[in-house]
Amino acid sequence: MYKLIVCDMDETLLADNKTITPKTVEAIKRAVKKGVRFSPNTGRGFLSVQDDLEKLGLKDVSGQYVISNNGAVIVENKNNRIVKMETMKFETVNELFRLGIEHPEYCVHIYTPDELYIWNLNDEEFAYINGRLNDYEQPKDESIEFLKEKQITKIIFSVPSEGERLALQKYVQENFEEMNITFSSDRYIEFNSKKADKGQAALHLGELLGIKPEEIIAIGDNGNDVPMIKAAGLGVSVANGREFVKEIADYVTEADNNHNPVAEVIEKFID
């Protein structure tokens, strides 16, 4: 029996209109009522999913969790209590920041556990994040010295083309210390501590809850979801997932993110 579902948010749980459909809400509530834990496993910060948690009946609930910042932060929903965090060295983040800010067409995001700072926010990027990330700051200075004493968990660039993202990945792998480099939403290249990814976090949460890897379902669509899809007992790609994600998944849904793929998984494997 599966006891924990970890689920990506954007392009997986959320429809293109940035909401959870009523059918999926009801399916998740049924699963939770049966004793299954449901944990968003997102690249975003945990504060950005509070409205979704409320809709699911999971906001401020003991024993329910969010995995955020690409696996760098695990938070219990009750009082938003951080139970695990993996940070990055300031010097590494600063070097990456300098690399990103040199390209005015790249939008640069830097995350702490509960804050988000964005540089070079253009109209196209604003349209994408609006309704997803509404609580952020836009520093005027092209310096992150003010973050030197903060706990930085992730830095990402929004990069126009996949070719550029792949070239950046290669460059950073060859010129920076080892870290986890992933892709998401067909627009971001993401940098985390090598100790932080969605798979490691899912397994750690399972261990915390006494749940074995084979009792975990992981649902996602893109590159940053691959570690959890590989780690879980049942790794699922939604129908709109990238082809390389579908290839490593145990199950591919018939439905895309606009047609209740998470409900499909619950109906097939939980109900």
PDB file of C-alpha atoms in Angstrom:
ATOM      1  CA  MET A   1       0.000   0.000   0.000  1.00  0.00           C
ATOM      2  CA  TYR A   2       1.248   3.474  -0.835  1.00  0.00           C
ATOM      3  CA  LYS A   3       1.470   5.796   2.161  1.00  0.00           C
ATOM      4  CA  LEU A   4       2.994   9.012   0.789  1.00  0.00           C
ATOM      5  CA  ILE A   5       2.456  10.977  -2.424  1.00  0.00           C
ATOM      6  CA  VAL A   6       5.027  13.632  -3.280  1.00  0.00           C
ATOM      7  CA  CYS A   7       3.880  15.806  -6.142  1.00  0.00           C
ATOM      8  CA  ASP A   8       5.321  18.569  -8.269  1.00  0.00           C
ATOM      9  CA  MET A   9       3.201  21.711  -8.523  1.00  0.00           C
ATOM     10  CA  ASP A  10       3.605  23.614 -11.801  1.00  0.00           C
ATOM     11  CA  GLU A  11       2.618  21.692 -14.930  1.00  0.00           C
ATOM     12  CA  THR A  12       1.721  18.680 -12.734  1.00  0.00           C
ATOM     13  CA  LEU A  13      -0.709  19.353  -9.877  1.00  0.00           C
ATOM     14  CA  LEU A  14      -1.683  22.774 -11.215  1.00  0.00           C
ATOM     15  CA  ALA A  15      -3.573  23.285 -14.452  1.00  0.00           C
ATOM     16  CA  ASP A  16      -2.352  25.953 -16.847  1.00  0.00           C
ATOM     17  CA  ASN A  17      -4.671  28.435 -15.123  1.00  0.00           C
ATOM     18  CA  LYS A  18      -2.502  27.922 -11.990  1.00  0.00           C
ATOM     19  CA  THR A  19      -5.226  26.210  -9.950  1.00  0.00           C
ATOM     20  CA  ILE A  20      -5.968  22.705  -8.670  1.00  0.00           C
ATOM     21  CA  THR A  21      -9.101  21.367 -10.332  1.00  0.00           C
ATOM     22  CA  PRO A  22     -12.062  20.410  -8.097  1.00  0.00           C
ATOM     23  CA  LYS A  23     -11.818  16.746  -9.114  1.00  0.00           C
ATOM     24  CA  THR A  24      -8.180  16.617  -8.059  1.00  0.00           C
ATOM     25  CA  VAL A  25      -8.926  18.389  -4.772  1.00  0.00           C
ATOM     26  CA  GLU A  26     -11.536  15.770  -3.927  1.00  0.00           C
ATOM     27  CA  ALA A  27      -9.249  12.893  -4.908  1.00  0.00           C
ATOM     28  CA  ILE A  28      -6.449  14.170  -2.676  1.00  0.00           C
ATOM     29  CA  LYS A  29      -8.859  14.641   0.213  1.00  0.00           C
ATOM     30  CA  ARG A  30     -10.037  11.033  -0.230  1.00  0.00           C
ATOM     31  CA  ALA A  31      -6.457   9.780  -0.155  1.00  0.00           C
ATOM     32  CA  VAL A  32      -5.636  11.803   2.959  1.00  0.00           C
ATOM     33  CA  LYS A  33      -8.767  10.510   4.662  1.00  0.00           C
ATOM     34  CA  LYS A  34      -7.448   6.985   4.042  1.00  0.00           C
ATOM     35  CA  GLY A  35      -4.217   7.895   5.833  1.00  0.00           C
ATOM     36  CA  VAL A  36      -2.057   8.713   2.818  1.00  0.00           C
ATOM     37  CA  ARG A  37       0.192  11.753   3.270  1.00  0.00           C
ATOM     38  CA  PHE A  38       0.183  14.261   0.425  1.00  0.00           C
ATOM     39  CA  SER A  39       3.213  16.530   0.103  1.00  0.00           C
ATOM     40  CA  PRO A  40       3.810  19.114  -2.597  1.00  0.00           C
ATOM     41  CA  ASN A  41       7.404  18.677  -3.798  1.00  0.00           C
ATOM     42  CA  THR A  42       8.162  21.925  -5.536  1.00  0.00           C
ATOM     43  CA  GLY A  43      10.978  24.122  -6.717  1.00  0.00           C
ATOM     44  CA  ARG A  44       9.172  27.086  -5.220  1.00  0.00           C
ATOM     45  CA  GLY A  45       9.252  28.288  -1.628  1.00  0.00           C
ATOM     46  CA  PHE A  46       6.800  26.788   0.857  1.00  0.00           C
ATOM     47  CA  LEU A  47       5.028  30.103   1.450  1.00  0.00           C
ATOM     48  CA  SER A  48       3.959  30.176  -2.203  1.00  0.00           C
ATOM     49  CA  VAL A  49       1.783  27.057  -1.799  1.00  0.00           C
ATOM     50  CA  GLN A  50      -0.212  28.067   1.283  1.00  0.00           C
ATOM     51  CA  ASP A  51      -3.394  28.861  -0.668  1.00  0.00           C
ATOM     52  CA  ASP A  52      -3.179  25.464  -2.373  1.00  0.00           C
ATOM     53  CA  LEU A  53      -2.684  23.734   0.973  1.00  0.00           C
ATOM     54  CA  GLU A  54      -5.764  25.509   2.311  1.00  0.00           C
ATOM     55  CA  LYS A  55      -7.795  24.299  -0.652  1.00  0.00           C
ATOM     56  CA  LEU A  56      -6.622  20.735   0.057  1.00  0.00           C
ATOM     57  CA  GLY A  57      -7.364  20.996   3.780  1.00  0.00           C
ATOM     58  CA  LEU A  58      -3.675  20.618   4.626  1.00  0.00           C
ATOM     59  CA  LYS A  59      -2.728  24.128   5.723  1.00  0.00           C
ATOM     60  CA  ASP A  60      -1.360  24.327   9.282  1.00  0.00           C
ATOM     61  CA  VAL A  61      -1.954  20.583   9.772  1.00  0.00           C
ATOM     62  CA  SER A  62       0.365  18.514  11.969  1.00  0.00           C
ATOM     63  CA  GLY A  63       2.003  15.527  10.288  1.00  0.00           C
ATOM     64  CA  GLN A  64       1.624  16.931   6.774  1.00  0.00           C
ATOM     65  CA  TYR A  65       4.603  18.428   4.951  1.00  0.00           C
ATOM     66  CA  VAL A  66       5.818  20.473   2.011  1.00  0.00           C
ATOM     67  CA  ILE A  67       9.122  19.829   0.245  1.00  0.00           C
ATOM     68  CA  SER A  68      10.259  23.118  -1.250  1.00  0.00           C
ATOM     69  CA  ASN A  69      13.168  24.895  -2.933  1.00  0.00           C
ATOM     70  CA  ASN A  70      13.859  21.823  -5.081  1.00  0.00           C
ATOM     71  CA  GLY A  71      14.319  19.553  -2.077  1.00  0.00           C
ATOM     72  CA  ALA A  72      16.440  21.975  -0.070  1.00  0.00           C
ATOM     73  CA  VAL A  73      13.746  22.636   2.552  1.00  0.00           C
ATOM     74  CA  ILE A  74      11.254  20.293   4.241  1.00  0.00           C
ATOM     75  CA  VAL A  75       8.542  22.015   6.260  1.00  0.00           C
ATOM     76  CA  GLU A  76       5.824  20.633   8.518  1.00  0.00           C
ATOM     77  CA  ASN A  77       2.612  22.455   7.689  1.00  0.00           C
ATOM     78  CA  LYS A  78       1.760  23.091  11.335  1.00  0.00           C
ATOM     79  CA  ASN A  79       3.274  26.508  12.052  1.00  0.00           C
ATOM     80  CA  ASN A  80       5.457  26.102   8.934  1.00  0.00           C
ATOM     81  CA  ARG A  81       8.120  24.366  11.003  1.00  0.00           C
ATOM     82  CA  ILE A  82      11.322  23.714   9.059  1.00  0.00           C
ATOM     83  CA  VAL A  83      12.557  20.191   9.767  1.00  0.00           C
ATOM     84  CA  LYS A  84      15.416  19.985   7.255  1.00  0.00           C
ATOM     85  CA  MET A  85      17.378  22.449   5.161  1.00  0.00           C
ATOM     86  CA  GLU A  86      20.349  22.274   2.789  1.00  0.00           C
ATOM     87  CA  THR A  87      22.037  25.586   2.003  1.00  0.00           C
ATOM     88  CA  MET A  88      24.571  26.777  -0.553  1.00  0.00           C
ATOM     89  CA  LYS A  89      27.855  28.596   0.070  1.00  0.00           C
ATOM     90  CA  PHE A  90      27.494  32.329  -0.373  1.00  0.00           C
ATOM     91  CA  GLU A  91      30.651  32.454  -2.490  1.00  0.00           C
ATOM     92  CA  THR A  92      29.226  29.905  -4.932  1.00  0.00           C
ATOM     93  CA  VAL A  93      25.884  31.690  -5.165  1.00  0.00           C
ATOM     94  CA  ASN A  94      27.653  35.013  -5.695  1.00  0.00           C
ATOM     95  CA  GLU A  95      29.694  33.587  -8.588  1.00  0.00           C
ATOM     96  CA  LEU A  96      26.545  32.162 -10.158  1.00  0.00           C
ATOM     97  CA  PHE A  97      24.754  35.458  -9.638  1.00  0.00           C
ATOM     98  CA  ARG A  98      27.535  37.356 -11.422  1.00  0.00           C
ATOM     99  CA  LEU A  99      27.285  34.854 -14.289  1.00  0.00           C
ATOM    100  CA  GLY A 100      23.528  35.313 -14.590  1.00  0.00           C
ATOM    101  CA  ILE A 101      23.376  39.083 -14.171  1.00  0.00           C
ATOM    102  CA  GLU A 102      25.825  39.542 -17.053  1.00  0.00           C
ATOM    103  CA  HIS A 103      22.963  38.501 -19.341  1.00  0.00           C
ATOM    104  CA  PRO A 104      20.145  41.063 -19.064  1.00  0.00           C
ATOM    105  CA  GLU A 105      17.793  38.644 -20.807  1.00  0.00           C
ATOM    106  CA  TYR A 106      18.209  36.126 -17.965  1.00  0.00           C
ATOM    107  CA  CYS A 107      15.880  36.553 -15.015  1.00  0.00           C
ATOM    108  CA  VAL A 108      17.738  35.589 -11.823  1.00  0.00           C
ATOM    109  CA  HIS A 109      15.938  34.247  -8.727  1.00  0.00           C
ATOM    110  CA  ILE A 110      17.621  33.656  -5.368  1.00  0.00           C
ATOM    111  CA  TYR A 111      15.810  31.763  -2.623  1.00  0.00           C
ATOM    112  CA  THR A 112      16.210  31.634   1.139  1.00  0.00           C
ATOM    113  CA  PRO A 113      13.845  29.280   3.004  1.00  0.00           C
ATOM    114  CA  ASP A 114      11.125  31.922   3.204  1.00  0.00           C
ATOM    115  CA  GLU A 115      12.193  34.738   0.873  1.00  0.00           C
ATOM    116  CA  LEU A 116      12.640  35.265  -2.847  1.00  0.00           C
ATOM    117  CA  TYR A 117      14.665  37.942  -4.624  1.00  0.00           C
ATOM    118  CA  ILE A 118      14.386  38.528  -8.374  1.00  0.00           C
ATOM    119  CA  TRP A 119      16.550  40.497 -10.798  1.00  0.00           C
ATOM    120  CA  ASN A 120      15.830  41.358 -14.474  1.00  0.00           C
ATOM    121  CA  LEU A 121      12.126  40.639 -14.203  1.00  0.00           C
ATOM    122  CA  ASN A 122      10.713  41.134 -17.692  1.00  0.00           C
ATOM    123  CA  ASP A 123       7.110  41.091 -18.885  1.00  0.00           C
ATOM    124  CA  GLU A 124       7.207  37.493 -20.117  1.00  0.00           C
ATOM    125  CA  GLU A 125       8.639  36.212 -16.848  1.00  0.00           C
ATOM    126  CA  PHE A 126       6.169  38.285 -14.833  1.00  0.00           C
ATOM    127  CA  ALA A 127       3.278  36.758 -16.779  1.00  0.00           C
ATOM    128  CA  TYR A 128       4.525  33.270 -15.934  1.00  0.00           C
ATOM    129  CA  ILE A 129       5.155  33.792 -12.211  1.00  0.00           C
ATOM    130  CA  ASN A 130       2.111  35.981 -11.535  1.00  0.00           C
ATOM    131  CA  GLY A 131      -0.300  33.880  -9.482  1.00  0.00           C
ATOM    132  CA  ARG A 132       2.502  31.471  -8.608  1.00  0.00           C
ATOM    133  CA  LEU A 133       5.038  33.733  -6.919  1.00  0.00           C
ATOM    134  CA  ASN A 134       3.472  36.918  -5.650  1.00  0.00           C
ATOM    135  CA  ASP A 135       5.647  37.634  -2.630  1.00  0.00           C
ATOM    136  CA  TYR A 136       9.146  38.616  -3.737  1.00  0.00           C
ATOM    137  CA  GLU A 137      11.544  41.527  -3.706  1.00  0.00           C
ATOM    138  CA  GLN A 138      13.305  43.138  -6.666  1.00  0.00           C
ATOM    139  CA  PRO A 139      16.603  44.609  -5.414  1.00  0.00           C
ATOM    140  CA  LYS A 140      17.836  47.601  -7.369  1.00  0.00           C
ATOM    141  CA  ASP A 141      21.530  46.915  -6.843  1.00  0.00           C
ATOM    142  CA  GLU A 142      23.360  44.301  -8.898  1.00  0.00           C
ATOM    143  CA  SER A 143      24.988  42.909  -5.766  1.00  0.00           C
ATOM    144  CA  ILE A 144      23.966  40.233  -3.277  1.00  0.00           C
ATOM    145  CA  GLU A 145      26.211  41.312  -0.417  1.00  0.00           C
ATOM    146  CA  PHE A 146      23.060  41.941   1.607  1.00  0.00           C
ATOM    147  CA  LEU A 147      22.431  38.164   1.479  1.00  0.00           C
ATOM    148  CA  LYS A 148      25.814  37.237   2.924  1.00  0.00           C
ATOM    149  CA  GLU A 149      24.397  36.277   6.327  1.00  0.00           C
ATOM    150  CA  LYS A 150      21.248  34.651   4.926  1.00  0.00           C
ATOM    151  CA  GLN A 151      20.646  30.938   4.413  1.00  0.00           C
ATOM    152  CA  ILE A 152      20.538  30.625   0.631  1.00  0.00           C
ATOM    153  CA  THR A 153      18.898  27.441  -0.620  1.00  0.00           C
ATOM    154  CA  LYS A 154      18.676  27.907  -4.388  1.00  0.00           C
ATOM    155  CA  ILE A 155      19.538  30.165  -7.309  1.00  0.00           C
ATOM    156  CA  ILE A 156      17.905  29.831 -10.718  1.00  0.00           C
ATOM    157  CA  PHE A 157      17.989  31.550 -14.081  1.00  0.00           C
ATOM    158  CA  SER A 158      15.079  31.887 -16.465  1.00  0.00           C
ATOM    159  CA  VAL A 159      16.794  31.341 -19.818  1.00  0.00           C
ATOM    160  CA  PRO A 160      15.050  31.782 -23.179  1.00  0.00           C
ATOM    161  CA  SER A 161      16.228  28.651 -24.989  1.00  0.00           C
ATOM    162  CA  GLU A 162      16.906  25.032 -24.113  1.00  0.00           C
ATOM    163  CA  GLY A 163      20.201  25.178 -26.002  1.00  0.00           C
ATOM    164  CA  GLU A 164      21.375  28.031 -23.784  1.00  0.00           C
ATOM    165  CA  ARG A 165      20.296  26.163 -20.668  1.00  0.00           C
ATOM    166  CA  LEU A 166      22.261  23.084 -21.714  1.00  0.00           C
ATOM    167  CA  ALA A 167      25.333  25.186 -22.514  1.00  0.00           C
ATOM    168  CA  LEU A 168      25.078  26.838 -19.097  1.00  0.00           C
ATOM    169  CA  GLN A 169      24.823  23.449 -17.417  1.00  0.00           C
ATOM    170  CA  LYS A 170      28.016  22.304 -19.141  1.00  0.00           C
ATOM    171  CA  TYR A 171      29.859  25.521 -18.277  1.00  0.00           C
ATOM    172  CA  VAL A 172      28.889  25.404 -14.603  1.00  0.00           C
ATOM    173  CA  GLN A 173      29.774  21.715 -14.318  1.00  0.00           C
ATOM    174  CA  GLU A 174      33.233  22.457 -15.696  1.00  0.00           C
ATOM    175  CA  ASN A 175      33.943  25.663 -13.778  1.00  0.00           C
ATOM    176  CA  PHE A 176      32.157  25.468 -10.425  1.00  0.00           C
ATOM    177  CA  GLU A 177      32.178  23.143  -7.446  1.00  0.00           C
ATOM    178  CA  GLU A 178      29.860  20.149  -7.609  1.00  0.00           C
ATOM    179  CA  MET A 179      26.187  20.961  -7.203  1.00  0.00           C
ATOM    180  CA  ASN A 180      22.811  19.702  -8.369  1.00  0.00           C
ATOM    181  CA  ILE A 181      21.802  21.313 -11.663  1.00  0.00           C
ATOM    182  CA  THR A 182      18.290  20.681 -12.927  1.00  0.00           C
ATOM    183  CA  PHE A 183      15.703  22.111 -15.307  1.00  0.00           C
ATOM    184  CA  SER A 184      12.047  22.976 -14.782  1.00  0.00           C
ATOM    185  CA  SER A 185       9.010  24.421 -16.542  1.00  0.00           C
ATOM    186  CA  ASP A 186      10.911  24.458 -19.857  1.00  0.00           C
ATOM    187  CA  ARG A 187      12.323  27.821 -18.817  1.00  0.00           C
ATOM    188  CA  TYR A 188      14.566  27.470 -15.751  1.00  0.00           C
ATOM    189  CA  ILE A 189      18.008  26.153 -14.968  1.00  0.00           C
ATOM    190  CA  GLU A 190      18.242  25.565 -11.222  1.00  0.00           C
ATOM    191  CA  PHE A 191      21.234  25.282  -8.913  1.00  0.00           C
ATOM    192  CA  ASN A 192      21.140  23.613  -5.490  1.00  0.00           C
ATOM    193  CA  SER A 193      23.517  22.061  -3.007  1.00  0.00           C
ATOM    194  CA  LYS A 194      24.565  18.573  -4.089  1.00  0.00           C
ATOM    195  CA  LYS A 195      22.721  17.364  -0.971  1.00  0.00           C
ATOM    196  CA  ALA A 196      19.436  18.834  -2.173  1.00  0.00           C
ATOM    197  CA  ASP A 197      17.118  17.387  -4.772  1.00  0.00           C
ATOM    198  CA  LYS A 198      13.508  16.286  -4.803  1.00  0.00           C
ATOM    199  CA  GLY A 199      14.441  12.614  -4.530  1.00  0.00           C
ATOM    200  CA  GLN A 200      16.720  12.903  -1.511  1.00  0.00           C
ATOM    201  CA  ALA A 201      14.096  15.037   0.210  1.00  0.00           C
ATOM    202  CA  ALA A 202      11.289  12.565  -0.543  1.00  0.00           C
ATOM    203  CA  LEU A 203      13.298   9.699   0.930  1.00  0.00           C
ATOM    204  CA  HIS A 204      14.215  11.776   3.988  1.00  0.00           C
ATOM    205  CA  LEU A 205      10.576  12.671   4.562  1.00  0.00           C
ATOM    206  CA  GLY A 206       9.621   9.033   4.186  1.00  0.00           C
ATOM    207  CA  GLU A 207      12.231   8.047   6.753  1.00  0.00           C
ATOM    208  CA  LEU A 208      10.962  10.738   9.118  1.00  0.00           C
ATOM    209  CA  LEU A 209       7.445   9.316   8.804  1.00  0.00           C
ATOM    210  CA  GLY A 210       8.458   5.654   8.924  1.00  0.00           C
ATOM    211  CA  ILE A 211       7.506   5.185   5.273  1.00  0.00           C
ATOM    212  CA  LYS A 212       9.626   2.989   3.008  1.00  0.00           C
ATOM    213  CA  PRO A 213      10.721   4.119  -0.478  1.00  0.00           C
ATOM    214  CA  GLU A 214       8.519   1.451  -2.053  1.00  0.00           C
ATOM    215  CA  GLU A 215       5.512   3.017  -0.282  1.00  0.00           C
ATOM    216  CA  ILE A 216       6.044   6.421  -1.942  1.00  0.00           C
ATOM    217  CA  ILE A 217       4.439   7.727  -5.149  1.00  0.00           C
ATOM    218  CA  ALA A 218       6.215  10.609  -6.889  1.00  0.00           C
ATOM    219  CA  ILE A 219       4.460  12.586  -9.647  1.00  0.00           C
ATOM    220  CA  GLY A 220       6.164  15.115 -11.912  1.00  0.00           C
ATOM    221  CA  ASP A 221       6.810  16.379 -15.407  1.00  0.00           C
ATOM    222  CA  ASN A 222      10.308  17.820 -15.840  1.00  0.00           C
ATOM    223  CA  GLY A 223      14.025  17.449 -15.137  1.00  0.00           C
ATOM    224  CA  ASN A 224      13.994  18.498 -11.499  1.00  0.00           C
ATOM    225  CA  ASP A 225      11.384  15.784 -10.859  1.00  0.00           C
ATOM    226  CA  VAL A 226      13.609  12.965 -12.139  1.00  0.00           C
ATOM    227  CA  PRO A 227      15.359  12.271  -8.791  1.00  0.00           C
ATOM    228  CA  MET A 228      12.071  11.722  -6.964  1.00  0.00           C
ATOM    229  CA  ILE A 229      10.552   9.706  -9.803  1.00  0.00           C
ATOM    230  CA  LYS A 230      13.603   7.428  -9.701  1.00  0.00           C
ATOM    231  CA  ALA A 231      13.652   7.218  -5.890  1.00  0.00           C
ATOM    232  CA  ALA A 232       9.978   6.428  -5.310  1.00  0.00           C
ATOM    233  CA  GLY A 233       8.355   3.033  -5.320  1.00  0.00           C
ATOM    234  CA  LEU A 234       6.051   4.321  -8.046  1.00  0.00           C
ATOM    235  CA  GLY A 235       7.451   7.071 -10.237  1.00  0.00           C
ATOM    236  CA  VAL A 236       4.847   8.835 -12.371  1.00  0.00           C
ATOM    237  CA  SER A 237       5.104  11.237 -15.287  1.00  0.00           C
ATOM    238  CA  VAL A 238       2.050  13.214 -16.290  1.00  0.00           C
ATOM    239  CA  ALA A 239       1.066  13.039 -19.965  1.00  0.00           C
ATOM    240  CA  ASN A 240       2.538  16.494 -20.641  1.00  0.00           C
ATOM    241  CA  GLY A 241       5.878  15.494 -19.099  1.00  0.00           C
ATOM    242  CA  ARG A 242       9.101  15.697 -21.044  1.00  0.00           C
ATOM    243  CA  GLU A 243       9.944  12.550 -23.016  1.00  0.00           C
ATOM    244  CA  PHE A 244      13.020  11.776 -20.917  1.00  0.00           C
ATOM    245  CA  VAL A 245      10.814  11.897 -17.821  1.00  0.00           C
ATOM    246  CA  LYS A 246       8.282   9.512 -19.336  1.00  0.00           C
ATOM    247  CA  GLU A 247      11.087   7.111 -20.239  1.00  0.00           C
ATOM    248  CA  ILE A 248      12.189   6.662 -16.623  1.00  0.00           C
ATOM    249  CA  ALA A 249       8.683   6.676 -15.106  1.00  0.00           C
ATOM    250  CA  ASP A 250       6.919   3.514 -13.964  1.00  0.00           C
ATOM    251  CA  TYR A 251       3.597   4.939 -15.065  1.00  0.00           C
ATOM    252  CA  VAL A 252       2.592   7.711 -17.463  1.00  0.00           C
ATOM    253  CA  THR A 253      -0.854   9.204 -16.981  1.00  0.00           C
ATOM    254  CA  GLU A 254      -3.360   9.425 -19.778  1.00  0.00           C
ATOM    255  CA  ALA A 255      -4.287  12.915 -18.577  1.00  0.00           C
ATOM    256  CA  ASP A 256      -2.214  16.058 -18.880  1.00  0.00           C
ATOM    257  CA  ASN A 257      -2.028  18.672 -16.151  1.00  0.00           C
ATOM    258  CA  ASN A 258      -5.268  20.300 -17.338  1.00  0.00           C
ATOM    259  CA  HIS A 259      -7.261  17.077 -16.980  1.00  0.00           C
ATOM    260  CA  ASN A 260      -6.676  15.709 -13.462  1.00  0.00           C
ATOM    261  CA  PRO A 261      -3.594  13.476 -13.767  1.00  0.00           C
ATOM    262  CA  VAL A 262      -3.112  13.383  -9.992  1.00  0.00           C
ATOM    263  CA  ALA A 263      -6.714  12.274  -9.553  1.00  0.00           C
ATOM    264  CA  GLU A 264      -6.027   9.565 -12.156  1.00  0.00           C
ATOM    265  CA  VAL A 265      -3.082   8.273 -10.113  1.00  0.00           C
ATOM    266  CA  ILE A 266      -5.100   8.252  -6.900  1.00  0.00           C
ATOM    267  CA  GLU A 267      -8.029   6.464  -8.548  1.00  0.00           C
ATOM    268  CA  LYS A 268      -5.718   3.819 -10.024  1.00  0.00           C
ATOM    269  CA  PHE A 269      -3.333   3.184  -7.131  1.00  0.00           C
ATOM    270  CA  ILE A 270      -5.038   4.428  -3.918  1.00  0.00           C
ATOM    271  CA  ASP A 271      -8.851   4.181  -4.198  1.00  0.00           C
TER     272      ASP A 271
END
